Coordinates of C-alpha atoms in Angstrom, one line a residue:
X1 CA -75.7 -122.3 14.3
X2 CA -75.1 -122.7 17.9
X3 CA -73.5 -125.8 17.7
X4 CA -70.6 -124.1 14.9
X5 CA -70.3 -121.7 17.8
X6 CA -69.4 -123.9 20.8
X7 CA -67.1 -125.8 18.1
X8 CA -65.4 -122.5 17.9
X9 CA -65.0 -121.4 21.7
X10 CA -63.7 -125.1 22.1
X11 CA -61.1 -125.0 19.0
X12 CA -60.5 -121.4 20.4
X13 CA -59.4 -122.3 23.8
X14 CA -57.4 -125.4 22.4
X15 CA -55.3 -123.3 20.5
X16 CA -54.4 -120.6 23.8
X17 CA -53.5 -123.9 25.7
X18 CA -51.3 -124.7 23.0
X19 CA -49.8 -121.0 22.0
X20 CA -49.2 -121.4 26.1
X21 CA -47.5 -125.0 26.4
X22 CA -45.8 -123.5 23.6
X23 CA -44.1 -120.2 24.8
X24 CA -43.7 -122.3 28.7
X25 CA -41.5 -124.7 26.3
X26 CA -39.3 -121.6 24.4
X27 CA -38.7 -119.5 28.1
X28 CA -37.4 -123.7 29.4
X29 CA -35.3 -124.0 26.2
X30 CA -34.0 -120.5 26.8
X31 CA -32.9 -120.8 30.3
X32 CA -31.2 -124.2 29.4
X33 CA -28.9 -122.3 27.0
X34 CA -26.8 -121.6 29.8
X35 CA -23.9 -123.7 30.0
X36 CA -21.4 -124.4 32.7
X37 CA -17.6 -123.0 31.9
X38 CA -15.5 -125.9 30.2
X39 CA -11.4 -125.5 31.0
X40 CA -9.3 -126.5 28.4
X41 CA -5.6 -126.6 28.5
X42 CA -4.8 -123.3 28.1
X43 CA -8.4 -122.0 26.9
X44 CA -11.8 -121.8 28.8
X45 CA -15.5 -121.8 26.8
X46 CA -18.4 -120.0 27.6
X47 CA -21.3 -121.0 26.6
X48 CA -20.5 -120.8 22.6
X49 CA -17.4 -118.7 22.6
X50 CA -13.7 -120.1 23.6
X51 CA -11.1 -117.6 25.6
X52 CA -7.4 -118.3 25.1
X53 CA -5.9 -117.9 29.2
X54 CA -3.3 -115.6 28.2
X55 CA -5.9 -112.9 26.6
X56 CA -7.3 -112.6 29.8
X57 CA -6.4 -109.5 31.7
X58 CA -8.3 -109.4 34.6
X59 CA -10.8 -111.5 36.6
X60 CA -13.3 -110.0 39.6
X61 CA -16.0 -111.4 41.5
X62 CA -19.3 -108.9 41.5
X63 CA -21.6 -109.2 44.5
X64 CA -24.8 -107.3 42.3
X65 CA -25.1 -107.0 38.5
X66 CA -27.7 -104.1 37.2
X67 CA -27.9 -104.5 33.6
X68 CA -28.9 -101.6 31.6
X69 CA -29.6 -100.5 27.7
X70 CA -28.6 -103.7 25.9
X71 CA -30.0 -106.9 24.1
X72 CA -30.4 -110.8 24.5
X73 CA -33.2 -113.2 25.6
X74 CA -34.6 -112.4 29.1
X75 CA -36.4 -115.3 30.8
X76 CA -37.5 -115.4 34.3
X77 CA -34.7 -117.1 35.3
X78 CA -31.8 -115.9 32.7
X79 CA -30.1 -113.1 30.5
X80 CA -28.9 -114.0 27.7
X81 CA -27.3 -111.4 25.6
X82 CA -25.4 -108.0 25.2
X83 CA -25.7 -105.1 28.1
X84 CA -24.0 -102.5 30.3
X85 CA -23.2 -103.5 33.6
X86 CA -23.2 -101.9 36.8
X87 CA -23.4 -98.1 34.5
X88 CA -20.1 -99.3 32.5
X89 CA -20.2 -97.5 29.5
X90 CA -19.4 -100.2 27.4
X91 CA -21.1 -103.1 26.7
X92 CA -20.1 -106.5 28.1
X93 CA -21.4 -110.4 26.6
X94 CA -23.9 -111.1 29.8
X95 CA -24.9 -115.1 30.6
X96 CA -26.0 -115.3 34.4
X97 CA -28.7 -116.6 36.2
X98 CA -31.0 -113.7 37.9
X99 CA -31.3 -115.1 41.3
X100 CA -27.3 -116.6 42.2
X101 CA -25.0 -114.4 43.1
X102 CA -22.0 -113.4 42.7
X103 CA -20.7 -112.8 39.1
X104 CA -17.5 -113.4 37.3
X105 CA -16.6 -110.6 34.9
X106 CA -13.7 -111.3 33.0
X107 CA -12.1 -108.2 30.8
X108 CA -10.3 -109.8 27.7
X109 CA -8.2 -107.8 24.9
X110 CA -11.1 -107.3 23.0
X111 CA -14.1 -108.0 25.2
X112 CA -16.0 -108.3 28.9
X113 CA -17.8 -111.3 30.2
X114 CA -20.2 -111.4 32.7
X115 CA -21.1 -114.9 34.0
X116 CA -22.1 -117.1 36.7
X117 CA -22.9 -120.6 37.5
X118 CA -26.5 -121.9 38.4
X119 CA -25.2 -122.6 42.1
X120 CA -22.9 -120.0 43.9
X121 CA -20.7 -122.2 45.4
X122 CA -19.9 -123.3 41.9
X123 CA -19.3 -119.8 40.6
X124 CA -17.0 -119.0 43.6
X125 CA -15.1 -122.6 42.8
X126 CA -14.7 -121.2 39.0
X127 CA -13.5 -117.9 39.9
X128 CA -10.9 -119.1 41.9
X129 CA -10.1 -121.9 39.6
X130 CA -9.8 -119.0 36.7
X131 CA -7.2 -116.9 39.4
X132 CA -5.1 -119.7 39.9
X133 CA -5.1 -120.5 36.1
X134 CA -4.4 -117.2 35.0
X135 CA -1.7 -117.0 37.5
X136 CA -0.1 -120.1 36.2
X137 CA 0.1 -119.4 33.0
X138 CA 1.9 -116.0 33.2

C-alpha cells in the first residue's frame, strides 16, 4: 500500500513539471507571435493583417500606452489583442511589447493600430520610415 502511494506522489509531481514546461512553452510561443512590420510597395503588414499606404490617415509616436477594458493574449512580455488606449473610447488592434517604448498608433479608415518593435530604436526607425512613406505616396 505504501509503495502505490509513493508511485502516486512521484507520477503526481511528474505531471506539474509537465503542466509547467508546458504553459512556459504556450507564454514563449505567445510572445513570438509578434512580428516585425513588413513594407510592401504601397502596403505595410502587421503581424497578420496588410494596410494599403493610402488608407492611412494619420501616424503618431506614443511615449506610454495604458490599455484598458479589451481582449487578446497577455504574456509577461506581450499584448496581443483588442483594447482601449490611453481612455480612447474606441477600441484599437494592440501588438506591443510591455517594456519598449514608444508606440506607433496608426488611425486607418476603418481602424487603429497600436504597435511597436521589440527594440526602440527600431520602432522610432519604422515610424519615421511610415512618415516619409505616407508622405510620398500623397
Amino acid at each position: 500500500m505504501i509503495k502505490i502511494r509513493k508511485y502516486g506522489y512521484i507520477f503526481m509531481m511528474f505531471m506539474f513539471i509537465i503542466i509547467g514546461f508546458s504553459i512556459n512553452f504556450l507564454f514563449e510561443q505567445m510572445d513570438s507571435a509578434l512580428k516585425p512590420i513588413e513594407f510592401k510597395d504601397k502596403e505595410i503588414k502587421i503581424t497578420h493583417k496588410t494596410y494599403k499606404i493610402n488608407n492611412i490617415m494619420d501616424v503618431e509616436l506614443l511615449d506610454k500606452v495604458i490599455l484598458s477594458g479589451g481582449s487578446g493574449s497577455n504574456t509577461p512580455n506581450t499584448n496581443n489583442g483588442v483594447y482601449k488606449v490611453n481612455g480612447d473610447k474606441f477600441e484599437s488592434e494592440v501588438y506591443i511589447h510591455k517594456n519598449v517604448s514608444p508606440f506607433i498608433r496608426i488611425k486607418t479608415k476603418d481602424s487603429v493600430i497600436v504597435f511597436n518593435e521589440n527594440k526602440s530604436d527600431e520602432t522610432v526607425n519604422t515610424y519615421n520610415r511610415l512618415i516619409y512613406l505616407i508622405k510620398n505616396s500623397k
